[in-house]
PDB file of C-alpha atoms in Angstrom:
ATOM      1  CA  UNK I  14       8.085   7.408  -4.733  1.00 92.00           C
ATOM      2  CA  UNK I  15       5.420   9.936  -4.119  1.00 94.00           C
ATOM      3  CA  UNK I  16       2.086   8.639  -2.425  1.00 96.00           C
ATOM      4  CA  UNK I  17      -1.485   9.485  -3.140  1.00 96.00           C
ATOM      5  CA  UNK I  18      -4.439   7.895  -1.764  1.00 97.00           C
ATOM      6  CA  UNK I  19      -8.008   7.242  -3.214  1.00 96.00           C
ATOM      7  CA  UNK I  20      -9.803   9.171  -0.742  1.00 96.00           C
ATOM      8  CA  UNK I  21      -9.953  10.965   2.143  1.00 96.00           C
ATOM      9  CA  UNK I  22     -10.949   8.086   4.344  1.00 96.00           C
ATOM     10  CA  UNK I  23      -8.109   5.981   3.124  1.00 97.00           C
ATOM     11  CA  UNK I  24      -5.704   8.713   3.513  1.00 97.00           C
ATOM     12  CA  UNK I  25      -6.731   9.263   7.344  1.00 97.00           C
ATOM     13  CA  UNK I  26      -6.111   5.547   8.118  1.00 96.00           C
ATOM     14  CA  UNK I  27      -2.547   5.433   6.254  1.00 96.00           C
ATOM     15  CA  UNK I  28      -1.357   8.941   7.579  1.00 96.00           C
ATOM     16  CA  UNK I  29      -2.971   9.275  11.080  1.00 96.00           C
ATOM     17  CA  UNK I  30      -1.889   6.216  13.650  1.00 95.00           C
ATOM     18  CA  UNK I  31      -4.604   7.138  16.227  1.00 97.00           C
ATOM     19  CA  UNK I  32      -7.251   6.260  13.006  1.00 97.00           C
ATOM     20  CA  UNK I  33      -5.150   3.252  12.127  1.00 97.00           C
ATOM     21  CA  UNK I  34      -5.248   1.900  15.320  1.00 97.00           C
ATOM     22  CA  UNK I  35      -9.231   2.130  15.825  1.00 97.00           C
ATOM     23  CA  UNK I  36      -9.899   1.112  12.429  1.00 96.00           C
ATOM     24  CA  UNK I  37      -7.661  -1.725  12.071  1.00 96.00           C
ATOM     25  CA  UNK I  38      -5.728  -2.710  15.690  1.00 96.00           C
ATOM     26  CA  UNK I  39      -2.122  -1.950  16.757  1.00 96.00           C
ATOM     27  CA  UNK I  40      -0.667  -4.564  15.060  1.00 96.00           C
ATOM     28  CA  UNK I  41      -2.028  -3.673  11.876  1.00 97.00           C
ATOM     29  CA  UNK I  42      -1.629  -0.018  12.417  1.00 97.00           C
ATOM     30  CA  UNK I  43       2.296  -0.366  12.510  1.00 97.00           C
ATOM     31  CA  UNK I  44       2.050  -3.023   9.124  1.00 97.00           C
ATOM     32  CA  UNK I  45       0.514  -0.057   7.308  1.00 97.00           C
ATOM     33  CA  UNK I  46       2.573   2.723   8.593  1.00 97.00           C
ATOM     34  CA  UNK I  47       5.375   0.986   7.602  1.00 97.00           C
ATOM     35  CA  UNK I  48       4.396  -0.206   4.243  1.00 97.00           C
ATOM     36  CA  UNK I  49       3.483   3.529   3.386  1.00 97.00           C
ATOM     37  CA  UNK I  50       7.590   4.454   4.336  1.00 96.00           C
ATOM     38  CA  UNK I  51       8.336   1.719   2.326  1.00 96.00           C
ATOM     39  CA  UNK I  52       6.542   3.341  -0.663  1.00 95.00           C
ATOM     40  CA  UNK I  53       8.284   6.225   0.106  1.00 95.00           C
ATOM     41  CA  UNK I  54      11.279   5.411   0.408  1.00 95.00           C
ATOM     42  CA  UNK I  55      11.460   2.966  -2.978  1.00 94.00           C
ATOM     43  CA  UNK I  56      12.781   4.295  -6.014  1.00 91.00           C
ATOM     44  CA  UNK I  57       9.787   2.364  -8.317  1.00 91.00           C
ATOM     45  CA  UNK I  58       7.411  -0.090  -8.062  1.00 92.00           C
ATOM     46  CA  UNK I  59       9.854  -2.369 -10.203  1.00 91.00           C
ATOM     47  CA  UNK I  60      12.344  -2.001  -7.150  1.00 92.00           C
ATOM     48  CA  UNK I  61       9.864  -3.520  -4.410  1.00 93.00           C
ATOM     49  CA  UNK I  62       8.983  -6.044  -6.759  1.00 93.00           C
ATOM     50  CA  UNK I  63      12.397  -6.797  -7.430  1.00 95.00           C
ATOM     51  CA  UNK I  64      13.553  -6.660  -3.455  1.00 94.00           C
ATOM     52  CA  UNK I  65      10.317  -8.108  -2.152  1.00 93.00           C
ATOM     53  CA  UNK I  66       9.763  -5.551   0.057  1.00 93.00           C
ATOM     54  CA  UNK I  67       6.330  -6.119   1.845  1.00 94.00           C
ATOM     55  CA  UNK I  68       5.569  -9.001  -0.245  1.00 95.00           C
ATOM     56  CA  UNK I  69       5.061  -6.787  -3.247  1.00 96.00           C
ATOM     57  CA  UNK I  70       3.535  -8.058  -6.304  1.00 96.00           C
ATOM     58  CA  UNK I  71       1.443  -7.322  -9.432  1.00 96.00           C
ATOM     59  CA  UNK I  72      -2.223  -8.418  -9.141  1.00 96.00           C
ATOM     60  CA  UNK I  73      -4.114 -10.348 -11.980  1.00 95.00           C
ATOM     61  CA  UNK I  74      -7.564 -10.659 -13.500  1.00 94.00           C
ATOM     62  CA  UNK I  75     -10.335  -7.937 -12.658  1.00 95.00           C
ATOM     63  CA  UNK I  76      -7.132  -6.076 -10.489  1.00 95.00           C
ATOM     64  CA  UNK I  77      -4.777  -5.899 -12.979  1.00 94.00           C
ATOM     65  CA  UNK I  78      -2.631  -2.437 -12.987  1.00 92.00           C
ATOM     66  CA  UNK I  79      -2.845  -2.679  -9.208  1.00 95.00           C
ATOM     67  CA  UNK I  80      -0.163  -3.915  -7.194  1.00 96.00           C
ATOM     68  CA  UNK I  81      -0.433  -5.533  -2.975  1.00 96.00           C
ATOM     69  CA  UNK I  82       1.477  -5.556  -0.059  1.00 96.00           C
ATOM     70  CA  UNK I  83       1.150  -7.577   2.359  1.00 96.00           C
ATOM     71  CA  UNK I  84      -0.057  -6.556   5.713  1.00 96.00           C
ATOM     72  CA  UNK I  85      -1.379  -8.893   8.895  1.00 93.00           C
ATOM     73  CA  UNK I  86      -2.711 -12.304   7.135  1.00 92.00           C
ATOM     74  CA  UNK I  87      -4.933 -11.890   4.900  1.00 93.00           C
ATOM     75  CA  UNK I  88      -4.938  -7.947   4.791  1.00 96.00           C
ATOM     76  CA  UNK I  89      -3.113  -6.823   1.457  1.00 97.00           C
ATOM     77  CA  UNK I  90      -2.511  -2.829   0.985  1.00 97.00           C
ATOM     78  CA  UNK I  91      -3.635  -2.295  -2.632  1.00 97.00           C
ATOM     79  CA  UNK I  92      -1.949   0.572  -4.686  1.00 97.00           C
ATOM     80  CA  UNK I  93      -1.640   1.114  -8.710  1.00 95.00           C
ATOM     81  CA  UNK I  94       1.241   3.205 -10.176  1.00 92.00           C
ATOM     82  CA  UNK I  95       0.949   6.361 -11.685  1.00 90.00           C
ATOM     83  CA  UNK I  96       3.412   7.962 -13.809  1.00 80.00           C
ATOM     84  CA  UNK I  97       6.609   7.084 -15.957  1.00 76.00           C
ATOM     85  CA  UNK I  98       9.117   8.863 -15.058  1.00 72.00           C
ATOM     86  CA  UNK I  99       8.279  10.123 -11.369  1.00 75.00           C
ATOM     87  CA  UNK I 100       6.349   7.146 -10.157  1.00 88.00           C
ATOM     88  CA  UNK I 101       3.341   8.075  -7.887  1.00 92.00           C
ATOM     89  CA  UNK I 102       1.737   5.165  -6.131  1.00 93.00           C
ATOM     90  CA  UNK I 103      -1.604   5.787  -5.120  1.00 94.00           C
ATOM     91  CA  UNK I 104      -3.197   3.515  -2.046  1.00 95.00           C
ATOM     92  CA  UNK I 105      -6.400   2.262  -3.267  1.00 96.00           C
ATOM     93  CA  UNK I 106      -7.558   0.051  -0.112  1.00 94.00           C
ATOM     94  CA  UNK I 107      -6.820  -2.143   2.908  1.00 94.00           C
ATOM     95  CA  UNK I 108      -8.350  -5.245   2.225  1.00 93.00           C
ATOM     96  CA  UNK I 109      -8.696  -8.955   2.177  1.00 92.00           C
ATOM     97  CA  UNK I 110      -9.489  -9.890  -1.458  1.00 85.00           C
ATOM     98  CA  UNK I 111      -9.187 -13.888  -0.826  1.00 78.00           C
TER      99      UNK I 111
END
């Protein structure tokens, strides 16, 4: 899939490690980066959900059409999917919406 992101502040922390890092810790910085190759690198959304890869699932109630990954407990990385036929997911937020 092809990735987007929200904004520009969101994109820095999911494509720049030094930003990840200071923002969110090492640990955390290597859950994101990973779960943003993982996006890549799936075909659909369907797929992850199918796989569980990263946890993935559809989110309910006032996030519905968004989807979550997990990241370090209780971090989720929230993305919705764009598109039919090439699926774009674009990364919404890091958060903890427990």
């Amino acid at each position: 899939m092809k990735v987007s992101y929200r904004n520009r502040k969101i994109e820095k922390v999911c494509t720049n490690a030094q930003s990840a890092r200071k923002t969110y810790g090492t640990t955390m910085a290597e859950k994101i980066h990973k779960r943003i190759d993982q996006l890549r690198s799936a075909d659909s959304v369907e797929m992850m959900i199918q796989s569980r890869i990263g946890r993935c699932h559809p989110l309910m109630g006032n996030r519905e059409n968004q989807y979550a990954l997990d990241l370090e407990h209780p971090y989720r990385l929230i993305f919705t999917k764009k598109g039919d036929e090439i699926q774009i997911a674009e990364v919404q937020e890091i958060i903890d919406y427990h």
